Amino acid sequence: MKQKATTSKRSHLDTLFLAYFISHIPITLTVDVQPLLPADIIPRQLLALNDLLTRQLRDPFMVLDSNGDRNGGLAWFRSLLVCELVMQLPFFFYAVWALWVSSPRRHLPLLVYGVHVSTTMAPILGMLFFGDIDRSCSERMLLAGMYLPYLLIPLAMACASYSKCASAISASTAKPKSL
């Protein structure tokens, strides 16, 4: 059965989640993938964006070291990027579709995604706040502000989706009322 978009029934949170996933596809493909690729195959314009992140905003996670080693040895961060590219990017397309058509089956996958991403953001924000990186407090706060939406939106997604899943489970396991 073909489902059509039901924008009039879409909640404000679902609209936020839809915008998040739509925007995250190009971000993943143009920015987040860079530390996984050799610099010589990245288009010059995208390298300029990386330069903005690393030199002007002083993002320690996207740094290209002078010896060509990406991420300054932050192998744990690189592994998170691989997960984003291999596991999350395909899910983004499903999530856009599921949110667009207001699929009733969207809540459990969104719950899993929200918990996964909230958990992966913990070491990133932990490194920014408590890590041994040569950044001023204002630089750390600026970077945290850049990364924080990638914790808060998935966390809201996990909470909202959990609520929907819990309600559905309660409704399906409730004893029928006797007459």
XYZ file of N, CA, C and O in Angstrom:
716
model
N 0.844 -1.165 0.000
C 0.000 0.000 0.000
C 0.892 1.232 0.000
O 1.816 1.341 0.798
N 0.624 2.162 -0.877
C 1.434 3.359 -1.029
C 0.999 4.406 -0.010
O -0.178 4.713 0.117
N 1.989 4.950 0.730
C 1.683 5.988 1.696
C 2.027 7.335 1.092
O 2.994 7.474 0.365
N 1.220 8.346 1.411
C 1.536 9.679 0.933
C 1.868 10.579 2.110
O 1.530 10.279 3.253
N 2.547 11.673 1.823
C 2.971 12.589 2.867
C 1.762 13.154 3.596
O 0.756 13.499 2.989
N 1.899 13.226 4.898
C 0.825 13.760 5.721
C 1.371 14.907 6.556
O 1.441 14.827 7.778
N 1.768 15.974 5.878
C 2.393 17.086 6.573
C 1.448 17.730 7.573
O 1.889 18.257 8.580
N 0.139 17.696 7.336
C -0.783 18.314 8.271
C -0.827 17.545 9.588
O -1.166 18.108 10.617
N -0.486 16.259 9.577
C -0.497 15.444 10.790
C 0.874 15.380 11.446
O 1.014 14.795 12.508
N 1.890 15.939 10.836
C 3.249 15.839 11.352
C 3.407 16.752 12.570
O 3.078 17.929 12.523
N 3.942 16.209 13.643
C 4.159 17.006 14.855
C 5.339 17.957 14.655
O 6.144 17.792 13.733
N 5.456 18.916 15.553
C 6.589 19.846 15.486
C 7.908 19.104 15.698
O 8.904 19.418 15.039
N 7.894 18.119 16.582
C 9.112 17.336 16.792
C 9.475 16.539 15.545
O 10.644 16.489 15.153
N 8.490 15.908 14.909
C 8.779 15.163 13.687
C 9.307 16.090 12.596
O 10.173 15.699 11.816
N 8.802 17.315 12.536
C 9.311 18.283 11.558
C 10.765 18.622 11.867
O 11.596 18.697 10.957
N 11.091 18.802 13.142
C 12.478 19.049 13.541
C 13.357 17.860 13.176
O 14.444 18.031 12.614
N 12.887 16.652 13.469
C 13.667 15.450 13.155
C 13.858 15.301 11.649
O 14.934 14.933 11.186
N 12.828 15.598 10.877
C 12.925 15.534 9.413
C 13.988 16.516 8.911
O 14.845 16.147 8.093
N 13.950 17.745 9.398
C 14.955 18.741 8.995
C 16.364 18.291 9.400
O 17.318 18.474 8.635
N 16.475 17.702 10.572
C 17.760 17.195 11.056
C 18.326 16.162 10.082
O 19.490 16.240 9.680
N 17.502 15.183 9.694
C 17.997 14.128 8.803
C 18.272 14.658 7.402
O 19.275 14.274 6.787
N 17.415 15.522 6.889
C 17.646 16.098 5.550
C 18.963 16.866 5.543
O 19.748 16.753 4.596
N 19.226 17.645 6.590
C 20.472 18.423 6.630
C 21.687 17.550 6.905
O 22.797 17.871 6.483
N 21.483 16.443 7.585
C 22.613 15.597 7.969
C 23.192 14.813 6.790
O 24.377 14.465 6.798
N 22.391 14.546 5.771
C 22.900 13.802 4.604
C 24.038 14.555 3.920
O 25.141 14.006 3.764
N 23.848 15.821 3.517
C 24.976 16.515 2.877
C 26.135 16.789 3.838
O 27.296 16.789 3.418
N 25.843 16.997 5.116
C 26.920 17.214 6.087
C 27.799 15.968 6.178
O 29.032 16.056 6.188
N 27.178 14.806 6.229
C 27.943 13.556 6.302
C 28.792 13.373 5.052
O 29.970 13.019 5.137
N 28.181 13.614 3.882
C 28.874 13.364 2.615
C 29.956 14.389 2.288
O 30.880 14.080 1.536
N 29.854 15.601 2.822
C 30.819 16.642 2.465
C 31.794 17.005 3.569
O 32.914 17.415 3.292
N 31.391 16.862 4.814
C 32.245 17.284 5.927
C 32.748 16.093 6.734
O 33.953 15.901 6.882
N 31.819 15.303 7.237
C 32.192 14.247 8.181
C 33.015 13.133 7.547
O 33.775 12.460 8.244
N 32.896 12.938 6.259
C 33.642 11.875 5.583
C 35.112 12.266 5.347
O 35.955 11.402 5.168
N 35.438 13.548 5.393
C 36.787 13.996 5.040
C 37.916 13.329 5.817
O 38.921 12.946 5.221
N 37.795 13.166 7.136
C 38.908 12.514 7.844
C 39.139 11.058 7.454
O 40.156 10.480 7.829
N 38.214 10.479 6.705
C 38.361 9.081 6.295
C 38.988 8.946 4.916
O 39.293 7.834 4.488
N 39.172 10.060 4.214
C 39.660 10.029 2.835
C 41.042 10.657 2.713
O 41.395 11.546 3.487
N 41.800 10.240 1.715
C 43.063 10.928 1.429
C 42.775 12.365 0.972
O 41.839 12.604 0.198
N 43.545 13.307 1.468
C 43.311 14.721 1.163
C 43.338 15.012 -0.336
O 42.635 15.904 -0.807
N 44.137 14.261 -1.107
C 44.262 14.565 -2.534
C 43.022 14.215 -3.355
O 42.921 14.628 -4.510
N 42.071 13.463 -2.792
C 40.850 13.192 -3.559
C 39.667 14.057 -3.102
O 38.599 13.983 -3.679
N 39.881 14.881 -2.080
C 38.820 15.768 -1.592
C 38.838 17.045 -2.424
O 39.887 17.658 -2.602
N 37.685 17.444 -2.950
C 37.635 18.687 -3.745
C 38.146 19.892 -2.945
O 37.969 19.972 -1.728
N 38.767 20.814 -3.652
C 39.397 21.985 -3.051
C 38.419 22.786 -2.176
O 38.760 23.252 -1.097
N 37.156 22.922 -2.631
C 36.166 23.687 -1.873
C 35.863 23.020 -0.518
O 35.648 23.697 0.476
N 35.840 21.693 -0.526
C 35.583 20.982 0.726
C 36.792 21.042 1.653
O 36.637 21.105 2.872
N 37.985 21.048 1.091
C 39.175 21.231 1.909
C 39.181 22.623 2.535
O 39.632 22.801 3.670
N 38.645 23.601 1.810
C 38.532 24.956 2.365
C 37.573 24.964 3.555
O 37.805 25.660 4.545
N 36.513 24.191 3.469
C 35.585 24.063 4.593
C 36.276 23.392 5.779
O 36.123 23.819 6.925
N 37.057 22.362 5.503
C 37.826 21.716 6.561
C 38.796 22.704 7.194
O 38.978 22.720 8.410
N 39.400 23.543 6.370
C 40.324 24.557 6.867
C 39.599 25.539 7.792
O 40.131 25.929 8.835
N 38.382 25.924 7.426
C 37.582 26.812 8.278
C 37.333 26.158 9.638
O 37.499 26.781 10.690
N 36.962 24.879 9.612
C 36.689 24.168 10.860
C 37.931 24.030 11.724
O 37.874 24.198 12.942
N 39.051 23.703 11.107
C 40.242 23.372 11.889
C 41.112 24.573 12.233
O 41.698 24.613 13.311
N 41.202 25.536 11.358
C 42.083 26.677 11.627
C 41.349 27.825 12.313
O 41.874 28.417 13.242
N 40.159 28.134 11.829
C 39.446 29.270 12.400
C 38.617 28.889 13.618
O 38.629 29.589 14.622
N 37.901 27.766 13.542
C 37.104 27.319 14.685
C 37.892 26.394 15.608
O 37.430 26.076 16.691
N 39.052 25.947 15.139
C 39.984 25.095 15.904
C 39.346 23.795 16.366
O 39.539 23.334 17.482
N 38.591 23.173 15.468
C 37.971 21.876 15.745
C 39.072 20.821 15.790
O 39.725 20.549 14.792
N 39.284 20.187 16.955
C 40.389 19.231 17.072
C 40.108 17.885 16.405
O 41.032 17.108 16.182
N 38.857 17.633 16.060
C 38.484 16.329 15.521
C 38.699 16.228 14.012
O 38.849 15.141 13.487
N 38.701 17.335 13.327
C 38.775 17.317 11.862
C 40.146 17.730 11.334
O 40.323 17.953 10.148
N 41.141 17.801 12.198
C 42.474 18.305 11.854
C 43.195 17.369 10.897
O 43.166 16.153 11.057
N 43.849 17.963 9.912
C 44.772 17.239 9.036
C 46.178 17.604 9.493
O 46.602 18.747 9.375
N 46.872 16.661 10.092
C 48.227 16.919 10.581
C 49.178 17.124 9.411
O 48.926 16.676 8.292
N 50.287 17.772 9.701
C 51.271 18.048 8.650
C 51.837 16.776 8.039
O 52.237 16.764 6.884
N 51.846 15.679 8.782
C 52.372 14.428 8.228
C 51.307 13.630 7.476
O 51.566 12.519 7.048
N 50.098 14.204 7.349
C 49.036 13.537 6.593
C 48.143 12.640 7.421
O 47.183 12.089 6.919
N 48.450 12.503 8.709
C 47.629 11.660 9.584
C 46.371 12.424 9.965
O 46.436 13.466 10.602
N 45.215 11.906 9.573
C 43.950 12.581 9.872
C 43.612 12.450 11.349
O 43.921 11.467 11.994
N 42.957 13.487 11.862
C 42.421 13.512 13.233
C 43.485 13.549 14.315
O 43.165 13.323 15.466
N 44.727 13.820 13.990
C 45.737 13.914 15.019
C 45.826 12.685 15.904
O 46.096 12.776 17.082
N 45.565 11.520 15.340
C 45.664 10.295 16.110
C 44.407 9.943 16.887
O 44.434 9.037 17.706
N 43.307 10.639 16.677
C 42.062 10.345 17.388
C 41.338 9.189 16.702
O 40.307 9.352 16.057
N 41.899 7.996 16.870
C 41.333 6.811 16.213
C 39.907 6.549 16.664
O 39.066 6.115 15.876
N 39.597 6.818 17.923
C 38.237 6.614 18.422
C 37.246 7.495 17.665
O 36.134 7.067 17.382
N 37.662 8.720 17.331
C 36.774 9.611 16.586
C 36.593 9.112 15.158
O 35.491 9.125 14.614
N 37.683 8.650 14.578
C 37.601 8.106 13.224
C 36.654 6.904 13.178
O 35.889 6.736 12.243
N 36.673 6.075 14.203
C 35.765 4.917 14.238
C 34.314 5.365 14.314
O 33.432 4.723 13.735
N 34.043 6.460 15.012
C 32.681 7.001 15.043
C 32.258 7.500 13.664
O 31.094 7.352 13.266
N 33.196 8.091 12.928
C 32.890 8.551 11.565
C 32.598 7.374 10.633
O 31.735 7.471 9.761
N 33.321 6.278 10.810
C 33.040 5.082 10.006
C 31.629 4.587 10.303
O 30.872 4.253 9.388
N 31.253 4.562 11.572
C 29.881 4.167 11.941
C 28.862 5.108 11.312
O 27.818 4.663 10.826
N 29.164 6.392 11.324
C 28.243 7.357 10.709
C 28.078 7.082 9.223
O 26.960 7.085 8.702
N 29.166 6.826 8.555
C 29.118 6.605 7.117
C 28.457 5.271 6.760
O 27.616 5.211 5.858
N 28.792 4.210 7.477
C 28.321 2.874 7.129
C 26.939 2.569 7.697
O 26.100 1.971 7.025
N 26.678 2.979 8.924
C 25.404 2.621 9.572
C 24.384 3.757 9.538
O 23.217 3.535 9.251
N 24.834 4.968 9.853
C 23.879 6.056 9.984
C 23.428 6.643 8.646
O 22.243 6.913 8.472
N 24.358 6.855 7.727
C 23.987 7.474 6.453
C 22.864 6.717 5.739
O 21.880 7.344 5.328
N 22.919 5.393 5.606
C 21.779 4.704 4.986
C 20.482 4.905 5.786
O 19.403 5.048 5.207
N 20.607 4.957 7.115
C 19.424 5.165 7.946
C 18.812 6.547 7.719
O 17.586 6.708 7.803
N 19.640 7.548 7.432
C 19.120 8.896 7.209
C 18.065 8.897 6.106
O 17.047 9.594 6.210
N 18.302 8.131 5.053
C 17.345 8.089 3.943
C 16.030 7.435 4.380
O 14.955 7.903 4.031
N 16.144 6.344 5.147
C 14.934 5.719 5.691
C 14.197 6.704 6.594
O 12.976 6.828 6.521
N 14.930 7.374 7.469
C 14.301 8.293 8.420
C 13.597 9.438 7.701
O 12.482 9.826 8.091
N 14.210 9.982 6.651
C 13.546 11.045 5.882
C 12.233 10.523 5.319
O 11.186 11.171 5.443
N 12.268 9.347 4.714
C 11.038 8.776 4.158
C 10.007 8.530 5.260
O 8.848 8.917 5.136
N 10.419 7.872 6.343
C 9.482 7.502 7.408
C 8.852 8.730 8.062
O 7.654 8.733 8.379
N 9.644 9.772 8.253
C 9.101 11.001 8.834
C 8.236 11.752 7.832
O 7.219 12.341 8.194
N 8.628 11.715 6.564
C 7.858 12.403 5.526
C 6.447 11.826 5.406
O 5.474 12.568 5.288
N 6.358 10.504 5.436
C 5.043 9.854 5.278
C 4.379 9.580 6.627
O 3.297 9.001 6.674
N 5.020 10.009 7.707
C 4.514 9.764 9.068
C 4.228 8.280 9.288
O 3.173 7.897 9.792
N 5.192 7.462 8.911
C 5.043 6.015 9.070
C 4.834 5.665 10.541
O 5.596 6.125 11.401
N 3.851 4.853 10.823
C 3.644 4.454 12.220
C 4.770 3.548 12.739
O 4.889 3.350 13.941
N 5.604 3.039 11.858
C 6.708 2.158 12.258
C 8.023 2.915 12.472
O 9.067 2.300 12.649
N 7.982 4.217 12.465
C 9.212 5.004 12.559
C 9.783 5.087 13.979
O 10.970 5.324 14.155
N 8.964 4.886 14.985
C 9.382 5.205 16.350
C 10.490 4.311 16.892
O 11.438 4.816 17.501
N 10.419 3.014 16.690
C 11.469 2.131 17.208
C 12.822 2.399 16.537
O 13.830 2.556 17.242
N 12.898 2.505 15.199
C 14.196 2.838 14.597
C 14.720 4.210 15.045
O 15.923 4.377 15.249
N 13.825 5.182 15.207
C 14.269 6.498 15.678
C 14.759 6.427 17.119
O 15.701 7.130 17.500
N 14.143 5.587 17.929
C 14.600 5.377 19.303
C 16.020 4.806 19.311
O 16.906 5.316 20.015
N 16.243 3.769 18.511
C 17.572 3.150 18.449
C 18.601 4.162 17.962
O 19.683 4.308 18.547
N 18.282 4.893 16.902
C 19.198 5.910 16.379
C 19.486 6.974 17.427
O 20.649 7.344 17.652
N 18.437 7.477 18.072
C 18.613 8.542 19.053
C 19.504 8.132 20.213
O 20.377 8.895 20.651
N 19.315 6.916 20.713
C 20.153 6.423 21.807
C 21.592 6.227 21.327
O 22.546 6.624 22.007
N 21.753 5.646 20.141
C 23.093 5.415 19.587
C 23.863 6.732 19.453
O 25.001 6.856 19.915
N 23.251 7.721 18.840
C 23.966 8.976 18.586
C 24.200 9.753 19.882
O 25.262 10.340 20.065
N 23.227 9.737 20.779
C 23.433 10.405 22.070
C 24.638 9.805 22.787
O 25.446 10.526 23.380
N 24.770 8.503 22.713
C 25.895 7.818 23.351
C 27.217 8.164 22.667
O 28.227 8.376 23.341
N 27.221 8.245 21.342
C 28.476 8.564 20.648
C 28.891 10.014 20.853
O 30.071 10.333 20.730
N 27.937 10.882 21.163
C 28.286 12.284 21.391
C 28.941 12.499 22.752
O 29.638 13.494 22.959
N 28.738 11.577 23.687
C 29.322 11.729 25.023
C 30.847 11.863 24.983
O 31.395 12.792 25.589
N 31.586 10.985 24.288
C 33.045 11.162 24.286
C 33.491 12.404 23.516
O 34.519 13.005 23.852
N 32.739 12.805 22.512
C 33.101 14.004 21.754
C 32.974 15.236 22.644
O 33.906 16.043 22.759
N 31.820 15.370 23.299
C 31.631 16.516 24.189
C 32.540 16.408 25.413
O 33.048 17.425 25.896
N 32.764 15.183 25.888
C 33.693 14.996 27.003
C 35.092 15.469 26.657
O 35.771 16.104 27.467
N 35.534 15.170 25.450
C 36.856 15.621 25.005
C 36.900 17.147 24.934
O 37.894 17.761 25.331
N 35.824 17.752 24.438
C 35.795 19.218 24.343
C 35.811 19.873 25.722
O 36.485 20.880 25.930
N 35.053 19.315 26.669
C 34.959 19.932 27.987
C 36.120 19.569 28.908
O 36.606 20.409 29.660
N 36.564 18.321 28.863
C 37.523 17.842 29.854
C 38.838 17.339 29.267
O 39.747 17.002 30.015
N 38.908 17.241 27.937
C 40.083 16.654 27.304
C 41.298 17.551 27.344
O 41.214 18.768 27.539
N 42.426 16.925 27.123
C 43.700 17.629 27.105
C 43.944 18.172 25.699
O 44.756 17.650 24.940
N 43.177 19.200 25.363
C 43.331 19.856 24.062
C 43.677 21.315 24.318
O 43.209 21.922 25.267
N 44.518 21.854 23.465
C 44.997 23.224 23.627
C 43.968 24.204 23.049
O 44.141 24.703 21.929
N 42.885 24.423 23.802
C 41.832 25.344 23.373
C 41.426 26.199 24.565
O 41.372 25.712 25.702
N 41.112 27.466 24.287
C 40.635 28.343 25.358
C 39.210 27.938 25.738
O 38.550 27.182 25.017
N 38.752 28.455 26.836
C 37.384 28.150 27.289
C 36.374 28.618 26.251
O 35.410 27.905 25.948
N 36.578 29.796 25.678
C 35.622 30.298 24.677
C 35.654 29.454 23.402
O 34.615 29.228 22.782
N 36.832 28.963 23.016
C 36.915 28.078 21.852
C 36.200 26.761 22.123
O 35.498 26.239 21.261
N 36.361 26.237 23.326
C 35.687 24.995 23.712
C 34.166 25.184 23.692
O 33.436 24.311 23.237
N 33.707 26.326 24.200
C 32.268 26.602 24.236
C 31.704 26.760 22.822
O 30.599 26.296 22.523
N 32.452 27.410 21.944
C 32.017 27.563 20.555
C 31.890 26.197 19.882
O 30.885 25.901 19.225
N 32.894 25.353 20.077
C 32.854 24.012 19.491
C 31.743 23.172 20.113
O 31.038 22.444 19.409
N 31.571 23.288 21.418
C 30.481 22.552 22.077
C 29.138 23.006 21.515
O 28.251 22.180 21.281
N 28.996 24.289 21.283
C 27.758 24.800 20.683
C 27.538 24.247 19.284
O 26.392 24.032 18.869
N 28.605 23.990 18.568
C 28.507 23.415 17.222
C 28.124 21.935 17.291
O 27.360 21.444 16.458
N 28.641 21.218 18.273
C 28.374 19.780 18.397
C 27.125 19.466 19.232
O 26.545 18.393 19.072
N 26.725 20.360 20.121
C 25.630 20.082 21.046
C 24.298 19.725 20.383
O 23.605 18.833 20.869
N 23.921 20.352 19.258
C 22.662 19.934 18.613
C 22.657 18.460 18.212
O 21.598 17.828 18.180
N 23.841 17.902 17.959
C 23.927 16.493 17.572
C 23.820 15.562 18.787
O 23.781 14.349 18.624
N 23.759 16.138 19.973
C 23.372 15.393 21.170
C 21.903 15.662 21.488
O 21.126 14.732 21.705
N 21.518 16.932 21.493
C 20.182 17.309 21.968
C 19.058 16.817 21.066
O 18.037 16.319 21.563
N 19.222 16.937 19.757
C 18.149 16.489 18.856
C 17.991 14.960 18.904
O 16.870 14.473 19.073
N 19.068 14.173 18.797
C 18.885 12.725 18.948
C 18.365 12.320 20.338
O 17.598 11.362 20.456
N 18.751 13.051 21.369
C 18.245 12.736 22.707
C 16.742 13.002 22.782
O 15.987 12.180 23.323
N 16.300 14.122 22.212
C 14.858 14.407 22.141
C 14.149 13.342 21.309
O 13.038 12.905 21.643
N 14.805 12.907 20.233
C 14.254 11.852 19.378
C 14.095 10.559 20.164
O 13.057 9.881 20.064
N 15.104 10.214 20.945
C 15.044 8.989 21.755
C 13.915 9.078 22.783
O 13.153 8.122 22.952
N 13.801 10.213 23.445
C 12.758 10.369 24.466
C 11.362 10.319 23.849
O 10.476 9.608 24.354
N 11.147 11.057 22.762
C 9.832 11.071 22.108
C 9.501 9.689 21.552
O 8.357 9.217 21.679
N 10.475 9.034 20.959
C 10.236 7.717 20.380
C 9.995 6.669 21.460
O 9.151 5.779 21.296
N 10.702 6.786 22.565
C 10.466 5.866 23.674
C 9.030 6.006 24.174
O 8.347 5.012 24.423
N 8.586 7.243 24.303
C 7.218 7.493 24.763
C 6.200 6.849 23.829
O 5.247 6.194 24.277
N 6.401 6.997 22.520
C 5.489 6.395 21.536
C 5.541 4.870 21.599
O 4.515 4.204 21.551
N 6.753 4.322 21.705
C 6.891 2.858 21.774
C 6.267 2.318 23.059
O 5.564 1.301 23.030
N 6.501 2.982 24.178
C 5.939 2.533 25.451
C 4.412 2.582 25.421
O 3.743 1.661 25.912
N 3.873 3.637 24.823
C 2.409 3.736 24.700
C 1.851 2.616 23.833
O 0.817 2.029 24.160
N 2.524 2.327 22.746
C 2.062 1.265 21.852
C 2.125 -0.099 22.540
O 1.211 -0.916 22.393
N 3.184 -0.328 23.293
C 3.297 -1.604 24.018
C 2.219 -1.701 25.088
O 1.570 -2.734 25.235
N 2.000 -0.617 25.815
C 0.952 -0.619 26.844
C -0.420 -0.874 26.246
O -1.211 -1.648 26.786
N -0.688 -0.230 25.117
C -1.986 -0.404 24.466
C -2.177 -1.834 23.963
O -3.270 -2.387 24.033
N -1.090 -2.435 23.482
C -1.218 -3.787 22.925
C -1.258 -4.866 23.999
O -1.732 -5.966 23.749
N -0.779 -4.547 25.188
C -0.788 -5.552 26.258
C -1.868 -5.313 27.301
O -1.977 -6.085 28.244
N -2.616 -4.244 27.137
C -3.690 -3.950 28.105
C -4.772 -5.031 28.025
O -5.102 -5.527 26.946
N -5.291 -5.365 29.168
C -6.350 -6.358 29.222
C -7.642 -5.715 28.706
O -7.948 -4.568 29.071
N -8.385 -6.435 27.899
C -9.644 -5.861 27.432
C -10.604 -5.682 28.599
O -10.620 -6.489 29.538
N -11.361 -4.600 28.544
C -12.329 -4.331 29.601
C -13.503 -5.283 29.472
O -14.017 -5.527 28.381
N -13.914 -5.830 30.569
C -15.064 -6.736 30.528
C -16.340 -5.930 30.679
O -16.381 -4.910 31.375
N -17.370 -6.385 30.022
C -18.654 -5.671 30.069
C -19.415 -5.996 31.279
O -19.709 -6.738 31.951
